[in-house]
Amino acid sequence: MIDLEHIHRNFQVGDQTVRALDDVNLHIEAGEYVSIMGPSGSGKSTLLNLLGLLDRPSSGIYRLNGEDVTSLSDTQQARVRNREIGFVFQMFHLVPRLSAEENVELPLILAGIPPEQRRPRVAAVLEGLHLSNRRHHKPEQLSGGQRQRVAIARATVTNPKVLLADEPTGNLDHKSGQDVIRILEDLNHRGITLIMVTHDQEMGQRARRQLHMLDGRLLNGQRNDDA
Amino acid sequence: MPSQRTRAGDVLRFTWGALRGYPTRTLLMLIAMAIGVAAVVVLTSLGEGARRYVSNEFASLGTNLIIVIPGRSETSGLNPTTLMGETPRPLTLRDAMALQRSFHVRRMSPVTVGQAEVSWKSKSREVVIMGTNNELLAIRHWQMAQGRFLPKGELERATPVAVIGKKIRNELFGASRALGQWIRIGDRRFRVIGVMGSEGRSIGVDVQDTILIPVASAMQLFNTPSLFRILVEAKSRSAIEPAKKFALKTLQERHQGIRDVTVITQDAVLSTFDRVLGALTYAVGGIAAISLAVAGILIMNVMLVAVSQRTSEIGLLKALGATPHEIVRLFLAEAMLLSLLGSLLGLLLGQLGSLVVRHSFPEFPAYAPLWATLAAVIVALLTGLVFSLMPARQASRLDAVMALQKR
Ligand SMILES: Nc1ncnc2c1ncn2[C@@H]1O[C@H](COP(=O)(O)OP(=O)(O)O)[C@@H](O)[C@H]1O
Ligand SMILES: [Mg+2]
């Protein structure tokens, strides 16, 4: 489903070139549960953003469902992102003036789906994440765990094939973190491809497949079935 | 397959929410827009008011009026009479009567004006005396307060009757009855048959401070063969031109082929004023529109601030699949909604402003013309659009990853 071939991503900082990704090769099957671990600055977020089409590689080829997506225009990439990919961020990134329900509705609005079709879908995901009684709350009225659950609801309301999570528990206490991980794993059980960046060894080791990064290199990009 | 394009209603709702989310910014921009639009409305309503005021003043002179003045207007330059050093022939009563013989003429009134000592019993004063005929009452739309106006009948009959203005009535007669009294004007005696009731503030003459007598009496009194003016009322607006031609031709024939009179139509004078004041209205409207451009620059700055304030929101929208075009649309919609609300507020303020002007100066019809109102709103919307293009494009080009990192 996901194919990365010789992916490089360089950042120019002054007269220095930072190799955030250095010849990354990676194949991920649909429905996999992958964790990406590694020290800070090793390129984990850069990789995840690239997978989510928020960033473009400096060189290399990225195929999503067999299609070369590196050559797509910004607009085409945005459409793929809207349909196929869900994001969960460490900082939640909820729009503060919108209620939980309205935040979840956003990707459907951007997809041009009419309100009468949106409502049942939003209600269903909120119900599934036990947020129905919080649907009119603003983000500031929600706990960290609830906020992240709203963010997960938003990421999954479009039924994407891939869910990308960048340190989803980084801003949560242990218990809420555990809840969030369980929710994500549950989604994976039901078929979504889950790719999660974490620097927490314990959490990372729950994944069936664990990737380790160091200085922009993927240490074990190939399949690791004994994990 | 969904259209992949945010629905207009959703754009509006999202935008409205964004505006309410930043009330200070929204209010600031609303006020800037509103002031611009209100300025256009108030200033053009003043200009338009001036135009209508003048127009009304002219209308009180009479409608479809043609004025014949002895002598050729200086503006026409050299002509045989000035070259030969002759004084123009007088404009006589017979000339005036000749003008009545046109199908296009409804009324004709000869006028001669002078000053004379007027006295009743022990009181006396200098008064403007106007010699004219019965028709003037109708031509000028005047009203009588008491008695009747000058009698109909032969123009050349010097009947010793007088119609006096209200002010003169009060000064000469005080509490006593004026009608039927004999007053002395110069060395002649006239019987008071009427008192003018009109406000009569028409340009040049204050009717309240005037005495009207038959034109033949006035010509004898001032010992002059010439009229001061002949007023001709055409049957209709379209009859003005033929009546004017007729007057010129008739008088030229009667004056041995020499064109020694000036004929002006009230229309011509009025349209000159109209043009001047109309241009003035455009000018002040234009100047006020500049304040809209200033509002536009403010909008641009505030929108740029909005883009940087909402950087992480823009990043999020991109992550959720908003195309660059959608981002542009959202920000343009925001600016347009602001401009629209701002101009509505401005229209309200502007109408209120003109209302205050009309209330304070009731004779001054300060109504903003429709074109100015529409233009103000259109300029406001265009300004909002043009000046938010740049910030909107800037928002759409933000790097999503960087935008998400910003808090
Ligand atoms: N926009 C950028 N400009 C310059 N350098 C960057 C940028 N983004 C990331 N980097 C650099 O690339 C490397 C990898 O960053 P990142 O992927 O965020 O690491 P991680 O998420 O593993 O902590 C770091 O050295 C970081 O400084
Ligand atoms: Mg990171």
Coordinates of N, CA and C and ligand atoms in Angstrom, one line a residue, chain A residues 11 13 18 20 39-46, chain B residues 402, ligand 1:
Chain A
F11 N 17.0 19.7 4.4 CA 16.6 21.1 4.7 C 17.8 21.9 4.7
V13 N 19.6 24.9 6.1 CA 19.6 25.8 7.2 C 20.9 26.6 7.1
V18 N 20.7 19.9 6.2 CA 20.3 18.9 7.2 C 19.6 17.8 6.4
A20 N 17.3 15.3 6.9 CA 16.3 14.8 7.8 C 15.9 13.4 7.4
P39 N 15.5 8.8 18.6 CA 15.8 10.0 19.4 C 15.2 11.2 18.7
S40 N 15.1 12.2 19.5 CA 14.6 13.5 19.0 C 15.5 14.0 17.8
G41 N 14.9 14.5 16.8 CA 15.7 15.0 15.6 C 16.1 13.9 14.7
S42 N 15.6 12.7 14.8 CA 16.1 11.6 14.0 C 15.3 11.6 12.7
G43 N 14.2 12.3 12.6 CA 13.5 12.4 11.3 C 12.2 11.7 11.3
K44 N 11.7 11.4 12.5 CA 10.4 10.7 12.6 C 9.2 11.5 12.1
S45 N 9.1 12.7 12.6 CA 8.0 13.6 12.1 C 8.1 13.9 10.6
T46 N 9.4 14.1 10.2 CA 9.6 14.4 8.7 C 9.0 13.2 7.9
Chain B
M402 N 5.2 23.6 8.7 CA 5.6 24.7 9.5 C 4.4 25.3 10.2
Ligands
LIG1 N1 11.5 22.9 8.4 C1 12.7 22.6 8.8 N2 13.8 23.3 8.5 C2 15.0 23.0 8.9 N3 15.3 21.8 9.5 C3 14.3 21.0 9.8 C4 12.9 21.3 9.5 N4 12.1 20.3 9.9 C5 12.9 19.4 10.5 N5 14.2 19.8 10.5 C6 15.4 19.1 11.0 O1 15.3 17.8 10.5 C7 15.6 16.8 11.5 C8 14.5 15.9 11.7 O2 13.4 16.6 12.4 P1 12.1 15.8 12.9 O3 11.6 15.0 11.8 O4 11.2 16.9 13.4 O5 12.7 14.9 14.0 P2 11.9 14.1 15.1 O6 10.4 14.2 14.8 O7 12.4 12.7 15.0 O8 12.2 14.7 16.4 C9 16.0 17.7 12.7 O9 17.4 17.8 12.7 C10 15.3 19.0 12.5 O10 16.1 20.0 13.0

